[in-house]
mmCIF file of C-alpha atoms and ligand atoms in Angstrom:
data_model
loop_
_atom_site.group_PDB
_atom_site.id
_atom_site.type_symbol
_atom_site.label_atom_id
_atom_site.label_comp_id
_atom_site.label_asym_id
_atom_site.label_seq_id
_atom_site.Cartn_x
_atom_site.Cartn_y
_atom_site.Cartn_z
ATOM 1 C CA MET C 257 76.858 82.184 134.503
ATOM 2 C CA ASP C 258 79.481 84.421 136.008
ATOM 3 C CA ALA C 259 78.409 87.970 136.670
ATOM 4 C CA THR C 260 80.285 90.812 138.231
ATOM 5 C CA PRO C 261 78.876 91.375 141.681
ATOM 6 C CA PRO C 262 77.184 94.721 142.081
ATOM 7 C CA SER C 263 79.114 97.327 143.986
ATOM 8 C CA GLY C 264 76.179 98.035 146.223
ATOM 9 C CA GLY C 265 73.260 95.699 146.584
ATOM 10 C CA LEU C 266 71.410 94.678 149.626
ATOM 11 C CA THR C 267 71.922 96.795 152.665
ATOM 12 C CA SER C 268 71.300 94.430 155.534
ATOM 13 C CA GLY C 269 72.609 93.495 158.902
ATOM 14 C CA SER C 270 75.553 91.120 159.083
ATOM 15 C CA ASP C 271 73.184 88.470 160.381
ATOM 16 C CA GLY C 272 71.433 88.511 157.023
ATOM 17 C CA THR C 273 68.242 90.146 158.222
ATOM 18 C CA PRO C 274 66.554 92.193 155.545
ATOM 19 C CA PRO C 275 66.433 95.939 155.943
ATOM 20 C CA SER C 276 63.370 97.340 157.631
ATOM 21 C CA GLY C 277 61.085 99.869 155.987
ATOM 22 C CA GLY C 278 62.784 103.022 154.791
ATOM 23 C CA VAL C 279 66.293 101.534 154.754
ATOM 24 C CA PRO C 280 67.717 101.313 151.217
ATOM 25 C CA GLY C 281 67.651 97.716 150.015
ATOM 26 C CA VAL C 282 67.856 97.220 146.261
ATOM 27 C CA ASP C 283 70.074 99.867 144.727
ATOM 28 C CA ALA C 284 70.730 101.092 141.197
ATOM 29 C CA ALA C 285 73.980 99.105 140.872
ATOM 30 C CA LEU C 286 72.181 95.873 141.649
ATOM 31 C CA ALA C 287 69.352 96.678 139.220
ATOM 32 C CA ARG C 288 71.902 97.451 136.493
ATOM 33 C CA ALA C 289 73.837 94.246 137.221
ATOM 34 C CA TRP C 290 70.632 92.208 137.023
ATOM 35 C CA VAL C 291 69.564 93.706 133.696
ATOM 36 C CA ALA C 292 73.085 93.213 132.289
ATOM 37 C CA ALA C 293 73.008 89.571 133.426
ATOM 38 C CA VAL C 294 69.592 89.086 131.791
ATOM 39 C CA ALA C 295 70.913 90.587 128.547
ATOM 40 C CA ALA C 296 73.930 88.256 128.597
ATOM 41 C CA SER C 297 71.757 85.231 129.354
ATOM 42 C CA VAL C 298 69.247 86.077 126.627
ATOM 43 C CA THR C 299 72.132 86.348 124.170
ATOM 44 C CA ALA C 300 73.597 83.021 125.317
ATOM 45 C CA HIS C 301 70.200 81.292 125.083
ATOM 46 C CA ALA C 302 68.743 83.123 122.055
ATOM 47 C CA ALA C 303 68.959 80.089 119.777
ATOM 48 C CA GLU C 304 67.324 77.845 122.384
ATOM 49 C CA LEU C 305 64.462 80.340 122.905
ATOM 50 C CA THR C 306 63.990 80.695 119.172
ATOM 51 C CA ASP C 307 63.940 76.897 118.691
ATOM 52 C CA LEU C 308 61.284 76.550 121.391
ATOM 53 C CA ASP C 309 59.226 79.284 119.728
ATOM 54 C CA ALA C 310 59.730 77.685 116.289
ATOM 55 C CA ALA C 311 58.140 74.504 117.657
ATOM 56 C CA ILE C 312 54.916 76.113 118.925
ATOM 57 C CA GLY C 313 54.980 79.757 117.782
ATOM 58 C CA ASP C 314 56.674 81.813 115.081
ATOM 59 C CA GLY C 315 60.324 81.326 116.005
ATOM 60 C CA ASP C 316 61.148 84.861 117.092
ATOM 61 C CA HIS C 317 61.237 84.790 120.911
ATOM 62 C CA GLY C 318 65.038 84.682 121.169
ATOM 63 C CA VAL C 319 65.396 87.404 118.542
ATOM 64 C CA ASN C 320 62.707 89.532 120.196
ATOM 65 C CA LEU C 321 64.286 89.384 123.647
ATOM 66 C CA ARG C 322 67.776 89.864 122.322
ATOM 67 C CA ARG C 323 66.743 92.984 120.441
ATOM 68 C CA GLY C 324 64.877 94.220 123.503
ATOM 69 C CA PHE C 325 67.616 93.673 126.074
ATOM 70 C CA ASP C 326 70.330 94.960 123.730
ATOM 71 C CA ALA C 327 68.261 98.150 123.472
ATOM 72 C CA VAL C 328 67.879 98.220 127.273
ATOM 73 C CA VAL C 329 71.641 97.922 127.795
ATOM 74 C CA ALA C 330 72.221 100.795 125.351
ATOM 75 C CA ALA C 331 69.488 102.921 126.946
ATOM 76 C CA LEU C 332 70.832 102.345 130.460
ATOM 77 C CA ALA C 333 74.405 103.185 129.402
ATOM 78 C CA ALA C 334 73.132 106.623 128.458
ATOM 79 C CA PHE C 335 70.819 106.936 131.469
ATOM 80 C CA ASP C 336 72.101 108.697 134.543
ATOM 81 C CA ALA C 337 69.849 107.126 137.187
ATOM 82 C CA ASP C 338 70.806 106.498 140.775
ATOM 83 C CA THR C 339 67.866 104.400 141.971
ATOM 84 C CA ALA C 340 66.762 100.851 141.196
ATOM 85 C CA GLY C 341 63.262 102.191 140.580
ATOM 86 C CA ALA C 342 64.432 104.487 137.763
ATOM 87 C CA VAL C 343 66.666 101.802 136.205
ATOM 88 C CA LEU C 344 63.906 99.187 136.149
ATOM 89 C CA THR C 345 61.246 101.615 134.919
ATOM 90 C CA LYS C 346 63.567 102.566 132.040
ATOM 91 C CA THR C 347 64.101 98.865 131.345
ATOM 92 C CA GLY C 348 60.353 98.331 131.093
ATOM 93 C CA THR C 349 59.596 101.307 128.866
ATOM 94 C CA THR C 350 62.454 100.314 126.540
ATOM 95 C CA LEU C 351 61.160 96.732 126.241
ATOM 96 C CA VAL C 352 57.660 97.973 125.436
ATOM 97 C CA SER C 353 58.956 100.259 122.693
ATOM 98 C CA LYS C 354 61.570 97.921 121.153
ATOM 99 C CA VAL C 355 60.037 94.435 121.214
ATOM 100 C CA GLY C 356 57.395 93.714 118.591
ATOM 101 C CA GLY C 357 56.166 90.349 119.887
ATOM 102 C CA ALA C 358 53.732 89.664 122.696
ATOM 103 C CA SER C 359 56.604 89.290 125.127
ATOM 104 C CA GLY C 360 57.688 92.970 124.819
ATOM 105 C CA PRO C 361 54.604 94.597 126.335
ATOM 106 C CA LEU C 362 54.291 91.737 128.853
ATOM 107 C CA TYR C 363 57.879 91.860 130.169
ATOM 108 C CA GLY C 364 57.827 95.651 129.778
ATOM 109 C CA SER C 365 54.847 95.804 132.126
ATOM 110 C CA LEU C 366 56.620 93.590 134.639
ATOM 111 C CA PHE C 367 59.722 95.804 134.807
ATOM 112 C CA ARG C 368 57.696 99.023 134.820
ATOM 113 C CA ALA C 369 55.562 97.844 137.727
ATOM 114 C CA LEU C 370 58.663 96.686 139.595
ATOM 115 C CA GLY C 371 60.386 100.019 138.985
ATOM 116 C CA LYS C 372 57.343 101.978 140.108
ATOM 117 C CA THR C 373 57.052 99.999 143.343
ATOM 118 C CA LEU C 374 60.768 100.374 144.101
ATOM 119 C CA SER C 375 60.678 104.117 143.566
ATOM 120 C CA ASP C 376 58.742 104.435 146.839
ATOM 121 C CA ASP C 377 60.561 101.772 148.887
ATOM 122 C CA SER C 378 63.633 99.765 147.840
ATOM 123 C CA SER C 379 63.416 97.051 150.507
ATOM 124 C CA VAL C 380 63.389 93.334 149.669
ATOM 125 C CA THR C 381 59.712 93.259 150.677
ATOM 126 C CA ALA C 382 59.017 96.029 148.162
ATOM 127 C CA PHE C 383 60.915 94.088 145.494
ATOM 128 C CA GLY C 384 58.547 91.156 146.075
ATOM 129 C CA ALA C 385 55.547 93.491 146.022
ATOM 130 C CA GLY C 386 56.835 94.977 142.758
ATOM 131 C CA LEU C 387 57.164 91.539 141.194
ATOM 132 C CA ARG C 388 53.612 90.780 142.326
ATOM 133 C CA ALA C 389 52.382 94.064 140.793
ATOM 134 C CA GLY C 390 54.230 93.118 137.595
ATOM 135 C CA LEU C 391 52.542 89.724 137.412
ATOM 136 C CA ASP C 392 49.170 91.406 137.994
ATOM 137 C CA ALA C 393 49.913 93.778 135.096
ATOM 138 C CA ILE C 394 50.847 90.850 132.831
ATOM 139 C CA VAL C 395 47.617 89.047 133.702
ATOM 140 C CA ARG C 396 45.565 92.224 133.116
ATOM 141 C CA LEU C 397 47.177 92.627 129.715
ATOM 142 C CA GLY C 398 47.357 89.021 128.509
ATOM 143 C CA LYS C 399 44.492 87.403 130.454
ATOM 144 C CA ALA C 400 46.472 84.184 130.943
ATOM 145 C CA GLU C 401 45.868 81.964 133.947
ATOM 146 C CA PRO C 402 48.238 79.415 135.421
ATOM 147 C CA GLY C 403 48.057 76.298 133.256
ATOM 148 C CA ASP C 404 47.592 78.204 129.980
ATOM 149 C CA LYS C 405 51.215 77.417 129.003
ATOM 150 C CA THR C 406 52.670 80.932 129.134
ATOM 151 C CA MET C 407 55.259 82.904 131.099
ATOM 152 C CA VAL C 408 52.609 83.151 133.849
ATOM 153 C CA ASP C 409 53.311 79.471 134.634
ATOM 154 C CA ALA C 410 56.891 80.359 135.590
ATOM 155 C CA LEU C 411 56.177 83.793 137.088
ATOM 156 C CA THR C 412 53.429 82.642 139.460
ATOM 157 C CA PRO C 413 55.475 80.061 141.416
ATOM 158 C CA ALA C 414 58.623 82.211 141.203
ATOM 159 C CA ILE C 415 56.964 85.202 142.840
ATOM 160 C CA ALA C 416 55.289 83.048 145.488
ATOM 161 C CA ALA C 417 58.691 81.525 146.313
ATOM 162 C CA PHE C 418 60.303 84.988 146.422
ATOM 163 C CA GLU C 419 57.656 86.243 148.853
ATOM 164 C CA ALA C 420 57.945 83.170 151.067
ATOM 165 C CA ALA C 421 61.745 83.500 151.285
ATOM 166 C CA THR C 422 61.818 87.302 151.730
ATOM 167 C CA PRO C 423 62.544 87.068 155.491
ATOM 168 C CA SER C 424 65.800 85.264 154.602
ATOM 169 C CA GLY C 425 67.000 88.185 152.469
ATOM 170 C CA LEU C 426 67.327 89.056 148.796
ATOM 171 C CA ALA C 427 69.838 86.382 147.776
ATOM 172 C CA ALA C 428 67.805 83.568 149.337
ATOM 173 C CA ALA C 429 64.564 84.917 147.869
ATOM 174 C CA ALA C 430 66.112 85.209 144.416
ATOM 175 C CA THR C 431 67.509 81.674 144.573
ATOM 176 C CA ALA C 432 64.149 80.266 145.664
ATOM 177 C CA ALA C 433 62.427 82.189 142.866
ATOM 178 C CA ALA C 434 64.922 80.942 140.265
ATOM 179 C CA THR C 435 64.351 77.319 141.261
ATOM 180 C CA ALA C 436 60.572 77.743 141.214
ATOM 181 C CA ALA C 437 60.664 79.510 137.836
ATOM 182 C CA ALA C 438 62.733 76.716 136.291
ATOM 183 C CA ASP C 439 60.347 74.103 137.701
ATOM 184 C CA GLY C 440 57.355 76.110 136.463
ATOM 185 C CA ALA C 441 58.861 76.383 132.984
ATOM 186 C CA ALA C 442 59.583 72.644 132.842
ATOM 187 C CA ALA C 443 56.008 71.929 133.929
ATOM 188 C CA THR C 444 54.634 73.721 130.834
ATOM 189 C CA THR C 445 55.888 70.940 128.536
ATOM 190 C CA PRO C 446 52.871 68.606 128.719
ATOM 191 C CA LEU C 447 50.332 71.449 128.697
ATOM 192 C CA GLN C 448 48.150 72.492 125.794
ATOM 193 C CA ALA C 449 48.457 76.240 125.127
ATOM 194 C CA ARG C 450 45.360 78.348 125.687
ATOM 195 C CA LYS C 451 46.899 81.816 125.176
ATOM 196 C CA GLY C 452 49.233 83.365 122.627
ATOM 197 C CA ARG C 453 50.269 82.024 119.224
ATOM 198 C CA ALA C 454 50.893 78.524 120.548
ATOM 199 C CA SER C 455 47.151 78.200 121.262
ATOM 200 C CA TYR C 456 46.538 78.122 117.477
ATOM 201 C CA LEU C 457 48.192 74.676 117.473
ATOM 202 C CA GLY C 458 45.669 73.202 119.905
ATOM 203 C CA GLU C 459 46.712 69.735 121.047
ATOM 204 C CA ARG C 460 49.890 69.915 118.954
ATOM 205 C CA SER C 461 51.290 72.520 121.365
ATOM 206 C CA ALA C 462 51.684 69.795 124.009
ATOM 207 C CA GLY C 463 55.121 68.214 124.334
ATOM 208 C CA HIS C 464 57.155 71.437 124.029
ATOM 209 C CA GLN C 465 58.324 73.770 126.798
ATOM 210 C CA ASP C 466 56.855 77.264 126.531
ATOM 211 C CA PRO C 467 59.430 79.807 125.283
ATOM 212 C CA GLY C 468 58.166 82.661 127.478
ATOM 213 C CA ALA C 469 58.173 80.512 130.608
ATOM 214 C CA THR C 470 61.714 79.514 129.664
ATOM 215 C CA SER C 471 62.861 83.141 129.374
ATOM 216 C CA THR C 472 61.204 83.912 132.712
ATOM 217 C CA ALA C 473 63.392 81.199 134.260
ATOM 218 C CA LEU C 474 66.452 82.917 132.717
ATOM 219 C CA ILE C 475 65.403 86.276 134.199
ATOM 220 C CA PHE C 476 65.177 84.830 137.716
ATOM 221 C CA ALA C 477 68.375 82.816 137.300
ATOM 222 C CA ALA C 478 70.113 86.094 136.413
ATOM 223 C CA LEU C 479 68.700 87.711 139.565
ATOM 224 C CA ALA C 480 70.003 84.839 141.669
ATOM 225 C CA ASP C 481 73.415 85.191 139.989
ATOM 226 C CA VAL C 482 73.831 88.870 140.909
ATOM 227 C CA THR C 483 72.479 88.782 144.464
HETATM 228 P P1 LIG K 657 54.892 86.402 119.816
HETATM 229 O O1 LIG K 657 54.047 85.291 120.381
HETATM 230 O O2 LIG K 657 54.111 87.632 119.536
HETATM 231 O O3 LIG K 657 55.728 85.933 118.664
HETATM 232 P P2 LIG K 657 57.171 86.074 121.574
HETATM 233 O O4 LIG K 657 57.531 84.937 120.692
HETATM 234 O O5 LIG K 657 58.253 87.060 121.848
HETATM 235 O O6 LIG K 657 55.906 86.833 121.007
HETATM 236 O O7 LIG K 657 56.689 85.534 122.982
HETATM 237 C C1 LIG K 657 55.931 84.342 123.087
HETATM 238 C C2 LIG K 657 55.678 84.062 124.559
HETATM 239 O O8 LIG K 657 54.869 85.073 125.110
HETATM 240 C C3 LIG K 657 54.936 82.772 124.801
HETATM 241 O O9 LIG K 657 55.814 81.667 124.872
HETATM 242 C C4 LIG K 657 54.205 83.027 126.109
HETATM 243 O O10 LIG K 657 54.998 82.636 127.236
HETATM 244 C C5 LIG K 657 54.076 84.528 126.136
HETATM 245 N N1 LIG K 657 52.683 84.911 125.899
HETATM 246 C C6 LIG K 657 52.038 84.995 124.729
HETATM 247 N N2 LIG K 657 50.772 85.410 124.925
HETATM 248 C C7 LIG K 657 50.626 85.578 126.265
HETATM 249 C C8 LIG K 657 49.539 85.999 127.115
HETATM 250 N N3 LIG K 657 48.349 86.327 126.610
HETATM 251 N N4 LIG K 657 49.769 86.067 128.449
HETATM 252 C C9 LIG K 657 50.975 85.742 128.966
HETATM 253 N N5 LIG K 657 52.026 85.354 128.210
HETATM 254 C C10 LIG K 657 51.854 85.260 126.893
HETATM 255 MG MG1 LIG K 658 57.104 84.387 118.809
#
């Protein structure tokens, strides 16, 4: 997907080294560009997400995320924030309040934790730490483990890949995370769901890719697109 490059973004040396502690890294323009790219991707893939959720859930995942990210875009347009931390915290609180399904509080927690971490330090390392804090919040809330056929199956490898590639800079870390998230989402297909609505289907949940893991892959693909 084409996305307008952010006006700011990563402040790093011309040799691609990430900024050291205290140097601004992820700025508000980049956070806004990412969220806008997620909103566009969710809109483009809403039918696919809803079809996946119709197969093993209640068929509302695309609608839920579309409603949520449309509300985020509107909230951010009226929000005069100049840090990535504030933009991403606002994104999270809006998702929690606007999305009725399980995915709203879960993704809301991810963005809130990321925003909170970046409000102290906006380096690429802090971005990875914020993602890690977000995953921890999702696991605290939803109690899913890797292999339960949820968004955690895409988030876990994505964040590990981001952390491993952090020394190469934000763009490389985001690309590595996007690849790992897509692989993690694809790997949910044969699994039997043990958390969320899909778990009600028991063995019949196997053979379908998890909708939440699929939307997680879209979120990281959008990050790779704007970095
Ligand atoms: P709902 O299941 O309430 O209809 P959505 O359809 O928006 O909500 O989201 C479903 C997705 O949420 C699932 O595909 C799964 O990835 C994720 N999910 C559901 N329950 C959990 C949980 N306990 N932990 C982590 N992710 C979960
Ligand atoms: Mg659903």
